[in-house]
Coordinates of C-alpha atoms in Angstrom, one line a residue:
M1 CA -6.4 70.7 135.7
T2 CA -7.0 74.1 137.2
K3 CA -6.9 76.9 134.7
Y4 CA -5.4 80.3 135.5
G5 CA -7.0 83.0 133.5
S6 CA -6.6 82.4 129.9
F7 CA -3.3 80.5 130.3
P8 CA -1.9 79.4 127.9
G9 CA -2.9 82.4 125.8
T10 CA -0.8 81.4 122.8
R11 CA -1.7 78.0 121.4
P12 CA 0.3 77.2 118.2
R13 CA -1.6 73.9 118.1
R14 CA -4.7 75.8 116.9
L15 CA -3.0 76.0 113.4
R16 CA -2.4 72.2 113.3
T17 CA -5.9 71.0 114.0
T18 CA -7.0 69.8 110.5
P19 CA -5.2 68.8 107.2
A20 CA -6.8 71.8 105.5
L21 CA -5.6 74.2 108.1
R22 CA -2.1 72.7 108.1
R23 CA -2.0 73.0 104.3
M24 CA -3.1 76.6 104.3
V25 CA -0.4 77.7 106.7
A26 CA 2.4 75.6 105.3
E27 CA 5.6 77.7 104.8
T28 CA 7.2 75.4 102.3
R29 CA 5.5 73.9 99.3
L30 CA 6.9 71.5 96.7
H31 CA 6.0 72.0 93.1
P32 CA 6.7 69.9 90.0
A33 CA 8.8 72.7 88.5
D34 CA 11.2 72.4 91.5
F35 CA 12.6 69.1 90.2
I36 CA 15.3 68.0 87.9
L37 CA 15.6 64.4 86.9
P38 CA 19.1 62.9 86.8
A39 CA 19.3 60.1 84.2
F40 CA 21.9 57.6 82.9
V41 CA 22.3 56.5 79.3
R42 CA 24.5 53.5 78.5
E43 CA 26.2 52.8 75.2
G44 CA 25.7 49.5 73.5
V45 CA 22.6 48.1 75.4
S46 CA 19.4 47.1 73.8
E47 CA 17.3 47.1 77.0
P48 CA 17.4 49.3 80.1
V49 CA 19.8 47.9 82.7
P50 CA 18.6 48.0 86.3
I51 CA 21.1 49.5 88.8
S52 CA 21.1 47.0 91.7
S53 CA 22.1 49.5 94.3
M54 CA 19.4 52.0 93.2
P55 CA 16.1 50.1 93.1
G56 CA 13.9 51.6 90.4
V57 CA 16.7 53.4 88.6
V58 CA 18.2 52.1 85.3
Q59 CA 20.9 52.8 82.8
H60 CA 18.8 53.8 79.8
T61 CA 19.0 52.9 76.2
R62 CA 18.7 55.8 73.8
D63 CA 15.1 55.0 73.2
S64 CA 14.1 54.5 76.9
L65 CA 15.9 57.8 77.7
K66 CA 13.7 59.6 75.3
K67 CA 10.7 58.1 76.9
A68 CA 11.8 59.1 80.3
A69 CA 12.4 62.6 79.2
V70 CA 8.9 62.9 77.8
E71 CA 7.4 61.4 81.0
A72 CA 9.3 64.0 83.0
L73 CA 8.0 66.8 80.8
E74 CA 4.5 65.6 81.1
A75 CA 4.8 65.4 84.9
G76 CA 5.9 69.1 85.0
V77 CA 9.5 68.5 85.9
S78 CA 11.8 71.4 84.8
G79 CA 14.8 69.6 83.5
I80 CA 16.7 66.3 82.9
M81 CA 20.4 66.0 83.8
L82 CA 22.2 63.5 81.5
F83 CA 25.1 61.2 82.5
G84 CA 26.7 59.1 79.7
V85 CA 28.1 55.7 80.3
P86 CA 30.4 54.7 77.4
E87 CA 31.6 51.2 76.5
E88 CA 34.5 50.2 78.7
A89 CA 36.8 49.7 75.8
K90 CA 36.4 53.4 74.7
K91 CA 37.6 54.8 78.0
D92 CA 41.1 56.2 78.1
A93 CA 43.4 58.4 80.2
V94 CA 42.0 61.7 78.9
G95 CA 38.3 60.7 78.6
T96 CA 38.1 60.9 74.9
P97 CA 34.4 59.9 74.8
G98 CA 33.6 63.1 76.6
T99 CA 34.7 65.2 73.7
D100 CA 33.8 62.9 70.8
P101 CA 30.8 64.4 69.0
D102 CA 29.6 60.8 68.7
G103 CA 30.2 59.9 72.3
I104 CA 27.2 58.5 74.1
L105 CA 26.5 61.7 76.1
Q106 CA 26.5 63.9 73.0
V107 CA 24.4 61.4 71.1
A108 CA 21.9 61.3 74.0
L109 CA 21.8 65.1 74.2
R110 CA 20.9 65.3 70.6
D111 CA 18.3 62.6 71.0
V112 CA 16.5 64.2 74.0
R113 CA 16.7 67.7 72.6
A114 CA 15.1 66.5 69.3
E115 CA 12.4 64.8 71.4
V116 CA 11.5 67.7 73.8
G117 CA 12.8 70.8 72.2
D118 CA 12.8 73.7 74.6
E119 CA 9.9 72.5 76.7
L120 CA 12.2 70.5 79.0
L121 CA 15.6 71.8 80.0
V122 CA 18.2 69.4 78.7
M123 CA 21.2 69.5 81.0
S124 CA 24.6 67.7 80.8
D125 CA 27.1 66.5 83.3
L126 CA 30.4 68.1 82.4
C127 CA 33.0 65.8 84.0
L128 CA 35.5 63.2 82.9
D129 CA 34.9 60.6 85.6
E130 CA 32.5 58.5 83.4
T131 CA 34.9 58.5 80.5
T132 CA 38.4 57.9 81.9
D133 CA 39.9 54.5 82.5
H134 CA 41.1 55.6 85.9
G135 CA 37.8 57.0 87.0
H136 CA 39.0 60.4 88.1
C137 CA 37.3 63.7 87.2
G138 CA 40.4 65.0 85.4
V139 CA 43.6 64.3 83.6
L140 CA 46.4 62.7 85.6
D141 CA 50.0 63.9 85.7
E142 CA 53.1 61.7 85.7
Q143 CA 52.8 61.1 89.4
G144 CA 49.2 60.0 89.1
R145 CA 47.8 63.3 90.5
V146 CA 44.9 65.1 89.0
D147 CA 46.3 67.9 86.9
N148 CA 44.0 70.9 87.4
D149 CA 45.0 73.0 84.5
A150 CA 45.3 70.2 82.0
T151 CA 41.8 69.1 83.1
L152 CA 40.5 72.6 82.4
E153 CA 41.5 72.3 78.8
R154 CA 39.4 69.1 78.5
Y155 CA 36.5 70.8 80.2
A156 CA 36.6 73.6 77.7
E157 CA 36.3 71.1 74.9
M158 CA 33.5 69.2 76.6
A159 CA 31.5 72.4 77.1
Q160 CA 31.7 73.2 73.4
V161 CA 30.7 69.7 72.2
Q162 CA 27.9 69.5 74.7
A163 CA 26.6 72.9 73.6
D164 CA 26.7 71.8 70.0
A165 CA 24.8 68.6 70.9
G166 CA 21.9 70.6 72.3
A167 CA 22.6 71.2 76.1
H168 CA 20.6 74.1 77.4
I169 CA 22.7 74.0 80.6
V170 CA 26.0 72.4 81.4
G171 CA 26.8 71.2 84.9
P172 CA 30.6 71.2 85.7
S173 CA 30.9 68.7 88.6
G174 CA 34.7 68.0 88.7
M175 CA 35.6 70.7 91.4
M176 CA 38.6 71.9 89.5
D177 CA 39.9 75.4 90.4
G178 CA 38.9 77.9 87.7
Q179 CA 36.5 75.6 85.9
I180 CA 33.6 78.0 85.6
G181 CA 35.6 80.8 84.1
V182 CA 37.2 78.5 81.5
I183 CA 33.9 76.9 80.6
R184 CA 32.2 80.3 80.3
D185 CA 35.0 81.5 78.0
A186 CA 34.9 78.4 75.9
L187 CA 31.2 78.7 75.4
D188 CA 31.3 82.4 74.5
Q189 CA 34.1 81.7 72.0
I190 CA 31.8 79.6 69.9
G191 CA 28.9 82.1 70.2
R192 CA 27.0 80.1 72.8
E193 CA 26.4 82.8 75.3
D194 CA 22.9 81.4 75.6
V195 CA 24.1 78.2 77.3
A196 CA 23.9 78.5 81.1
I197 CA 26.2 77.1 83.7
L198 CA 24.9 75.2 86.8
A199 CA 28.0 75.2 88.9
Y200 CA 28.6 72.3 91.3
T201 CA 29.9 74.9 93.7
V202 CA 29.8 72.8 96.8
K203 CA 30.6 69.1 96.3
Y204 CA 31.8 67.1 99.2
S205 CA 33.8 63.9 99.2
S206 CA 30.9 61.8 100.4
A207 CA 30.3 58.2 101.3
F208 CA 26.8 58.6 99.9
F209 CA 28.1 58.6 96.3
G210 CA 28.5 54.8 96.5
P211 CA 25.6 53.7 94.4
F212 CA 26.4 56.3 91.7
R213 CA 29.6 54.5 91.0
E214 CA 27.6 51.5 89.8
A215 CA 25.3 53.8 87.9
V216 CA 28.0 55.3 85.7
G217 CA 30.2 52.2 85.6
S218 CA 33.0 54.0 87.4
S219 CA 36.6 52.8 87.0
L220 CA 37.8 54.9 89.9
K221 CA 41.1 54.0 91.5
G222 CA 41.7 55.7 94.8
D223 CA 39.5 58.6 96.0
R224 CA 38.7 62.2 95.1
K225 CA 39.7 63.9 98.3
T226 CA 42.2 66.2 96.7
Y227 CA 39.5 68.0 94.7
Q228 CA 36.2 67.3 96.4
Q229 CA 35.5 69.1 99.7
D230 CA 36.2 67.8 103.1
P231 CA 33.0 67.0 105.0
A232 CA 34.4 68.6 108.1
N233 CA 34.6 72.1 106.5
A234 CA 32.0 74.7 106.0
R235 CA 33.7 78.1 105.5
E236 CA 35.5 77.0 102.3
S237 CA 32.1 76.4 100.7
L238 CA 31.5 80.2 100.8
R239 CA 34.9 80.7 99.3
E240 CA 34.1 78.3 96.4
L241 CA 30.8 80.1 96.0
A242 CA 32.4 83.5 95.7
L243 CA 34.8 82.2 93.1
D244 CA 32.1 80.5 91.0
L245 CA 30.0 83.6 90.9
E246 CA 33.0 85.8 90.0
E247 CA 33.8 83.4 87.1
G248 CA 30.2 83.6 85.7
A249 CA 28.1 80.8 87.2
D250 CA 24.4 81.3 86.4
M251 CA 23.2 78.9 89.1
V252 CA 24.9 77.1 92.0
M253 CA 24.5 73.7 93.6
V254 CA 25.2 71.9 96.8
K255 CA 25.9 68.2 96.6
P256 CA 25.0 66.0 98.5
A257 CA 21.8 67.6 99.8
G258 CA 20.6 65.9 103.0
P259 CA 23.8 65.7 105.0
Y260 CA 24.7 69.3 104.2
L261 CA 21.4 71.2 104.8
D262 CA 23.4 73.7 106.9
I263 CA 25.7 74.5 104.0
L264 CA 22.7 74.7 101.6
A265 CA 21.1 77.3 104.0
R266 CA 24.3 79.4 104.2
V267 CA 24.7 79.4 100.4
A268 CA 21.1 80.3 99.8
D269 CA 21.3 83.2 102.2
A270 CA 24.4 84.5 100.6
V271 CA 23.4 84.7 96.9
D272 CA 20.8 86.2 94.5
V273 CA 21.1 83.5 91.9
P274 CA 19.1 80.3 91.8
V275 CA 20.3 77.6 94.2
A276 CA 20.0 73.9 93.5
A277 CA 20.7 70.8 95.6
Y278 CA 21.4 67.2 94.5
Q279 CA 19.7 64.5 96.5
I280 CA 22.3 61.9 95.6
S281 CA 22.3 58.1 95.0
G282 CA 23.1 57.1 98.6
E283 CA 20.3 59.3 100.0
Y284 CA 17.9 57.7 97.5
S285 CA 19.0 54.2 98.2
M286 CA 18.8 54.4 102.0
I287 CA 15.1 55.4 101.8
E288 CA 14.3 52.7 99.2
A289 CA 16.1 50.0 101.2
A290 CA 14.5 51.0 104.5
A291 CA 11.1 51.1 102.9
E292 CA 11.6 47.7 101.3
K293 CA 12.3 46.4 104.8
G294 CA 9.1 48.0 106.0
W295 CA 11.0 50.2 108.5
I296 CA 9.7 53.5 107.1
D297 CA 6.8 54.8 105.0
R298 CA 8.4 55.3 101.6
E299 CA 6.2 58.1 100.2
K300 CA 6.2 60.1 103.5
A301 CA 9.9 59.8 103.8
I302 CA 10.5 61.0 100.2
L303 CA 8.3 64.1 100.7
E304 CA 9.8 64.9 104.1
T305 CA 13.4 64.8 102.7
L306 CA 12.5 66.9 99.7
T307 CA 10.6 69.4 101.8
G308 CA 13.6 69.7 104.1
I309 CA 15.9 70.4 101.2
K310 CA 13.6 73.1 99.8
R311 CA 13.1 74.6 103.3
A312 CA 16.8 74.9 103.6
G313 CA 16.9 77.1 100.5
A314 CA 17.0 75.0 97.4
Q315 CA 15.0 76.4 94.5
N316 CA 15.6 73.3 92.5
I317 CA 16.3 69.8 93.5
L318 CA 17.9 67.0 91.5
T319 CA 16.3 63.8 92.6
Y320 CA 15.8 60.4 91.2
W321 CA 12.2 60.6 92.3
A322 CA 11.6 63.8 90.3
T323 CA 9.0 62.4 87.9
E324 CA 7.2 60.2 90.5
V325 CA 6.9 63.1 93.0
A326 CA 5.9 65.6 90.3
R327 CA 3.1 63.4 89.1
N328 CA 1.8 63.0 92.7
L329 CA 1.9 66.8 93.3
R330 CA -0.2 67.7 90.2

């Protein structure tokens, strides 16, 4: 090929020639401290229960959960987000296990906090869906609709018992209007100004939640479209963001992560508080299933998706691969 002067004068490929050079100029880097491990603990089981739709993930016993927390700590993970799965017979219309000091989530919080102290952030899912017999994230009214304000009263109680059980951070995930303000007030009333709130600010009504329903033994009847966001909408995410910050959120989250990287980027650009994203069960299961079929390289796909989430603006990522990836990065 005939060359004309020094054309092309600009050659971006020069900075891609070797692994060492690509590593040096990388704009986005993953670190173990980026990650938070979501974990499920199930009441009344003597052995961890595999979750069929999430290969490699289990419903923990109290003992295996403590072991998982220590492993996450040793790998350099920043936190563990706990989800409690009560015995089916204990579920009721108002989610009583969620406010029972001896409910499985509160027991697990005490267990893990006693095991790791302040070295690993112990975080709690603050929602009623795992504990209600109808599977919704709130209390239902006489017409079977989620009653926003009655639900807020339950959330206030949950925040207080979770704080008493040892949660460093509570994660309200129910998408009720006003939930952050009510929870902040409830925590402050019992002198727990130190407990932070990670607001599930943007949570879409997503098909990718499917495997999670098995993970928490969901009893859901119907859907959650009246309170979770419509996947077609973007601007309302910023409205939710403004409200959560005004009400006292310390950190904000976008959930799911992968299908909503555009939303994550908009949120990250708009705030000066830490931003998290949750790589949810369906995102996890798709990669595991495709890798099992031999269609993709599992490890490369995991790192690529996590890098994309961080590149879009997430400071912290909740992922079921947290401990595995953190170990590999050290």
